[in-house]
PDB file of C-alpha atoms in Angstrom:
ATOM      1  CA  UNK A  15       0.000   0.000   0.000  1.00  0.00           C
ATOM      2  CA  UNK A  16       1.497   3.265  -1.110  1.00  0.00           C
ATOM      3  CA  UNK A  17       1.817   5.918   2.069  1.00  0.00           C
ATOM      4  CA  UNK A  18       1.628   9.676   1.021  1.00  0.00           C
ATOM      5  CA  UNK A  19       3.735  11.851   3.281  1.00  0.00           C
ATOM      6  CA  UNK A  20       2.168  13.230   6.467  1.00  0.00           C
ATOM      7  CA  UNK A  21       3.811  16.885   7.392  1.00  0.00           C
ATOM      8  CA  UNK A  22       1.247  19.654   8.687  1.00  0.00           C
ATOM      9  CA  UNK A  23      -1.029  19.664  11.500  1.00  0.00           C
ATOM     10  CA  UNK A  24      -3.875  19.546   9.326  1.00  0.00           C
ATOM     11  CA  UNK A  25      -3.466  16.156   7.996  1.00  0.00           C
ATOM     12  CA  UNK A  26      -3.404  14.701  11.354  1.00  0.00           C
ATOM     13  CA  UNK A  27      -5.432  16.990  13.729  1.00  0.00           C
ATOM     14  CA  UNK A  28      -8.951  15.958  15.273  1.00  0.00           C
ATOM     15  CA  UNK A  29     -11.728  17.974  13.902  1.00  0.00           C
ATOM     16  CA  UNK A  30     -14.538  18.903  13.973  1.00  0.00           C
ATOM     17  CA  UNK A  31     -13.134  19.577  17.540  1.00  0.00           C
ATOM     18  CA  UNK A  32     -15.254  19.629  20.539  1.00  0.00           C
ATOM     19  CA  UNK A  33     -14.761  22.705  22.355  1.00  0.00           C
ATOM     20  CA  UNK A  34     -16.354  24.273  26.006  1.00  0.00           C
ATOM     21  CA  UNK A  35     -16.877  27.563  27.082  1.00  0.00           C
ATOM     22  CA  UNK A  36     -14.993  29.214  29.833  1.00  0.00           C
ATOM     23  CA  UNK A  37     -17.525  29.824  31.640  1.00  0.00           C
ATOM     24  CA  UNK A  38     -18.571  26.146  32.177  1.00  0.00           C
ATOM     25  CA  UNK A  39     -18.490  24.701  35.674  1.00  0.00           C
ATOM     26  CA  UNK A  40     -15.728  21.990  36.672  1.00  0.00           C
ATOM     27  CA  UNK A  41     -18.422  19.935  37.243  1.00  0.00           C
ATOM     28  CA  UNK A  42     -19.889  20.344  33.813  1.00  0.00           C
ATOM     29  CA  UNK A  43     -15.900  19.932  32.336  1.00  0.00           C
ATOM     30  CA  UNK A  44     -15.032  16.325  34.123  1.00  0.00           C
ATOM     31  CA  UNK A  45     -18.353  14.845  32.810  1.00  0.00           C
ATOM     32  CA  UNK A  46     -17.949  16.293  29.168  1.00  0.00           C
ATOM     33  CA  UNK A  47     -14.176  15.089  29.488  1.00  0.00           C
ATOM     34  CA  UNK A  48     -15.500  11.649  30.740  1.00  0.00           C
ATOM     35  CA  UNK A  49     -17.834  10.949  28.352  1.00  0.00           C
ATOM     36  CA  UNK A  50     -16.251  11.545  25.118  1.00  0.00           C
ATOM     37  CA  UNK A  51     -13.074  10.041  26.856  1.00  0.00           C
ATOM     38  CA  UNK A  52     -11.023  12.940  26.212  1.00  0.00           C
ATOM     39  CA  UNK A  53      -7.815  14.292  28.090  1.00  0.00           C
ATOM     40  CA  UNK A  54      -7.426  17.353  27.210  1.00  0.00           C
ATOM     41  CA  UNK A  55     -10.404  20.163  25.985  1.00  0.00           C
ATOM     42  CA  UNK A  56      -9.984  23.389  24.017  1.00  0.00           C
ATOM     43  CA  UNK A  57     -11.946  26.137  25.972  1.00  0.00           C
ATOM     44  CA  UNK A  58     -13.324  29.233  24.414  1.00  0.00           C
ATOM     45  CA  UNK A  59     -14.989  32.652  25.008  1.00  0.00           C
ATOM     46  CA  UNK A  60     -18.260  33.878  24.016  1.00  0.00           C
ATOM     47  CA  UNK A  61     -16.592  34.455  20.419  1.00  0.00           C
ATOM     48  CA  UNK A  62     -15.559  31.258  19.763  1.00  0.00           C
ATOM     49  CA  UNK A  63     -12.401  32.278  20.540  1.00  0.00           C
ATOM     50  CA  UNK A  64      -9.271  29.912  22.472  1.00  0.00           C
ATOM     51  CA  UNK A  65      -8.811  31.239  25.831  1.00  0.00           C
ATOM     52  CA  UNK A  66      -7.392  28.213  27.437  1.00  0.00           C
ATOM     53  CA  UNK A  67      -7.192  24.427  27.745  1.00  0.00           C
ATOM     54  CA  UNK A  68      -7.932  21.916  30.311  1.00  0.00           C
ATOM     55  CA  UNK A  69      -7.075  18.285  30.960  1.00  0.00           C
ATOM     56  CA  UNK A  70      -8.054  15.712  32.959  1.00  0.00           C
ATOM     57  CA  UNK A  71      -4.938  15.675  35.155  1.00  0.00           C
ATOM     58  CA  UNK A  72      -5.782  19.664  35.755  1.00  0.00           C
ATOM     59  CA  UNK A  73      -9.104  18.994  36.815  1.00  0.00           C
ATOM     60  CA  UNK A  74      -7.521  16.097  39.625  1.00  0.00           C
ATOM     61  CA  UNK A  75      -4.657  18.270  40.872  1.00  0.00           C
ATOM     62  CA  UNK A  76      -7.340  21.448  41.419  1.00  0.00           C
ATOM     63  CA  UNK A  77      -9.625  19.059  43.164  1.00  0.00           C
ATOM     64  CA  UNK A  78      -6.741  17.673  45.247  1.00  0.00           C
ATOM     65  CA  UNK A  79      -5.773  20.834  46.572  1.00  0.00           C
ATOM     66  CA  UNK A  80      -8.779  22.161  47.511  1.00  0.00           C
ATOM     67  CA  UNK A  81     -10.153  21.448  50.929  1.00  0.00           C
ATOM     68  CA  UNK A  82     -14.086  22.179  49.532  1.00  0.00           C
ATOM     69  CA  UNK A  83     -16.366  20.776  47.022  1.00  0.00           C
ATOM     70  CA  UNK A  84     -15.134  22.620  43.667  1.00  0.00           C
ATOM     71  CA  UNK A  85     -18.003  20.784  41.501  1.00  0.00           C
ATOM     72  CA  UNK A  86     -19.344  24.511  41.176  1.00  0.00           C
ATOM     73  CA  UNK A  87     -15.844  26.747  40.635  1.00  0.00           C
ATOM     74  CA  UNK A  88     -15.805  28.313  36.524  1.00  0.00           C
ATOM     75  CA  UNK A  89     -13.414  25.761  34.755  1.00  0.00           C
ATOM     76  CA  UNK A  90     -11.911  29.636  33.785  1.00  0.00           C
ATOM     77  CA  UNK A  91      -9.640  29.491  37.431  1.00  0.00           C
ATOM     78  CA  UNK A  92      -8.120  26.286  36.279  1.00  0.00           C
ATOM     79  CA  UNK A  93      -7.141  26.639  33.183  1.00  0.00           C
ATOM     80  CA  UNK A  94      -4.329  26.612  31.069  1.00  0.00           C
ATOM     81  CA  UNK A  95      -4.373  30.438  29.892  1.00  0.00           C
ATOM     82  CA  UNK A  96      -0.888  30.453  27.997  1.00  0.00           C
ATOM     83  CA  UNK A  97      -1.950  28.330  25.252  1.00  0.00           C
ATOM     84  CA  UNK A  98       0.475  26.844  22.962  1.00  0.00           C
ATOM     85  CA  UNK A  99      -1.775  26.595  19.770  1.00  0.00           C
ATOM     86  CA  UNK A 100      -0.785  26.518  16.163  1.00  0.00           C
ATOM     87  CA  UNK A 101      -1.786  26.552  12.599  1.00  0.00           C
ATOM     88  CA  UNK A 102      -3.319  24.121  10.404  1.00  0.00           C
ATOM     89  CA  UNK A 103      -0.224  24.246   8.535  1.00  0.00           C
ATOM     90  CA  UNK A 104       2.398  24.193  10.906  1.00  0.00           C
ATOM     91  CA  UNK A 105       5.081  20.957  10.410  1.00  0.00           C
ATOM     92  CA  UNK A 106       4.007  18.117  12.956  1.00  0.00           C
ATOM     93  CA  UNK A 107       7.617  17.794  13.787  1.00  0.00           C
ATOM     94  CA  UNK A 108       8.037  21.200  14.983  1.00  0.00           C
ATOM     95  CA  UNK A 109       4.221  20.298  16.947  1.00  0.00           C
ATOM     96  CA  UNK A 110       5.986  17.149  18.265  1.00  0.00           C
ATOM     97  CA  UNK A 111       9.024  19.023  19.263  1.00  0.00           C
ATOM     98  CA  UNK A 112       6.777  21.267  21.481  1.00  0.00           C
ATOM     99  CA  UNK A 113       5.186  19.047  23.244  1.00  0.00           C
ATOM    100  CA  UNK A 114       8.187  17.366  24.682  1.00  0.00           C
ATOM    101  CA  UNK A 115       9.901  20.677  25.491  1.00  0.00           C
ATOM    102  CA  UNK A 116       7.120  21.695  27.454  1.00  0.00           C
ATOM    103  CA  UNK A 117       5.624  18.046  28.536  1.00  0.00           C
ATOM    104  CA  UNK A 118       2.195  18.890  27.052  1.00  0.00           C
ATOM    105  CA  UNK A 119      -0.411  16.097  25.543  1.00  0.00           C
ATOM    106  CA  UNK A 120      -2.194  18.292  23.349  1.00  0.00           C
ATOM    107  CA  UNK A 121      -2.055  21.169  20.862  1.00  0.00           C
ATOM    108  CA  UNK A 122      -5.242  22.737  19.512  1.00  0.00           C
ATOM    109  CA  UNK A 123      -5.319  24.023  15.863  1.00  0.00           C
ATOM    110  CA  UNK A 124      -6.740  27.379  15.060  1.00  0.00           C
ATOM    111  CA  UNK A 125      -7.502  29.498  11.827  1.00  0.00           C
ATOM    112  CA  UNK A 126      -6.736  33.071  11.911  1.00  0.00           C
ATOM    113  CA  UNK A 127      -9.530  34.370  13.880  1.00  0.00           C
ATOM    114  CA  UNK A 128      -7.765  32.150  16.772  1.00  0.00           C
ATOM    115  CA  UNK A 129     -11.467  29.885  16.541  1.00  0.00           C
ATOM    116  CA  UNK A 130      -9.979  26.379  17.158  1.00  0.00           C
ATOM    117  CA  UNK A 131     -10.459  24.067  14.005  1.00  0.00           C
ATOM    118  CA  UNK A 132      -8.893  21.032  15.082  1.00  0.00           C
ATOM    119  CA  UNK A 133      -6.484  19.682  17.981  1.00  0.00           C
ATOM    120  CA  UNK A 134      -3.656  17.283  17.864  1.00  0.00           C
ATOM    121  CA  UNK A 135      -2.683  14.723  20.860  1.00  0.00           C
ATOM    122  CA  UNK A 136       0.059  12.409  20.935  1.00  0.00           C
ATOM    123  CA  UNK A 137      -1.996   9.552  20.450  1.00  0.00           C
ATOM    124  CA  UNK A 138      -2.221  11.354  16.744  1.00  0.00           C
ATOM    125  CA  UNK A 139       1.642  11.399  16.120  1.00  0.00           C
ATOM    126  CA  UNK A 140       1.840   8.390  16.995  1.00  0.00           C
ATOM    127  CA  UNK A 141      -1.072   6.978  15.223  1.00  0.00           C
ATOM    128  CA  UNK A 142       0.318   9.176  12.483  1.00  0.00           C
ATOM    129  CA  UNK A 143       3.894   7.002  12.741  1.00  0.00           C
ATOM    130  CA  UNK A 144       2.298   3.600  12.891  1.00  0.00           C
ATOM    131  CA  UNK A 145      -0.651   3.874  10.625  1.00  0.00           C
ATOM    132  CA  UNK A 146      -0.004   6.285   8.002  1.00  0.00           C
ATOM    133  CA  UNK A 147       3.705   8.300   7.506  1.00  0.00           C
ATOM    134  CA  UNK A 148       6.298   7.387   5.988  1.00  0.00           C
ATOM    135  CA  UNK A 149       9.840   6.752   8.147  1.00  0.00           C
ATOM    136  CA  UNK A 150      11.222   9.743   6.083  1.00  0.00           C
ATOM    137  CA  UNK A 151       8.596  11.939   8.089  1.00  0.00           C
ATOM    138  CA  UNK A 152      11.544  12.440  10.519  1.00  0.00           C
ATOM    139  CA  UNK A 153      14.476  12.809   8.036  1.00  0.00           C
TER     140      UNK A 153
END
């Protein structure tokens, strides 16, 4: 079977994306997160536009160190407001690269408007690696 070359964030990324508003309780986060078995979720403003990220690991270490419920707290106080984001045409090496340097799981894609479009996880590098790149994808 003949493998095209896989390069930009585009060919890989998860979209349509599922994204949540700031403004959503924790509560309302760890169930969405739960039931579409996600780790990490793209959160955005009343304009559609990113303002943050959350994963599921943020959601345990909040709860953890909190003495009170925090069902009810905006998702807004624990999230991830310095965003690493990029384009839909931005090299998945230089996406890969990122994530290691900074030990994140997950980089949403956005247009130009900063609206996410897409998001890409390790679990779609690697999938990428296995399933559908060529070894050269790294040369």
């Amino acid at each position: 079977q003949q493998r095209s070359p896989v390069n930009y964030a585009h060919q890989i990324m998860t979209s349509p994306v599922i994204t949540a508003s700031i403004h959503q309780t924790v509560s309302a986060i760890r169930r969405l997160l739960s039931k579409r078995r996600f780790h990490h979720l793209p959160l955005v403003d009343d304009a559609n536009t990113l303002r943050g990220i959350v994963s599921d690991r943020d959601l345990l270490r909040f709860a953890a160190s909190h003495d009170r419920d925090v069902e009810n707290y905006p998702v807004e106080r624990l999230m991830t407001k310095k965003v690493i984001s990029a384009a839909e045409q931005t090299d998945i090496r230089a996406i890969a690269e990122v994530m290691c340097e900074q030990a994140i799981g997950a980089v949403p894609i956005v247009n130009e408007q900063v609206a996410v479009v897409g998001i890409v996880s390790r679990t779609d590098i690697l999938r990428t690696l296995v399933h559908r790149a060529p070894l050269d994808l790294w040369a």
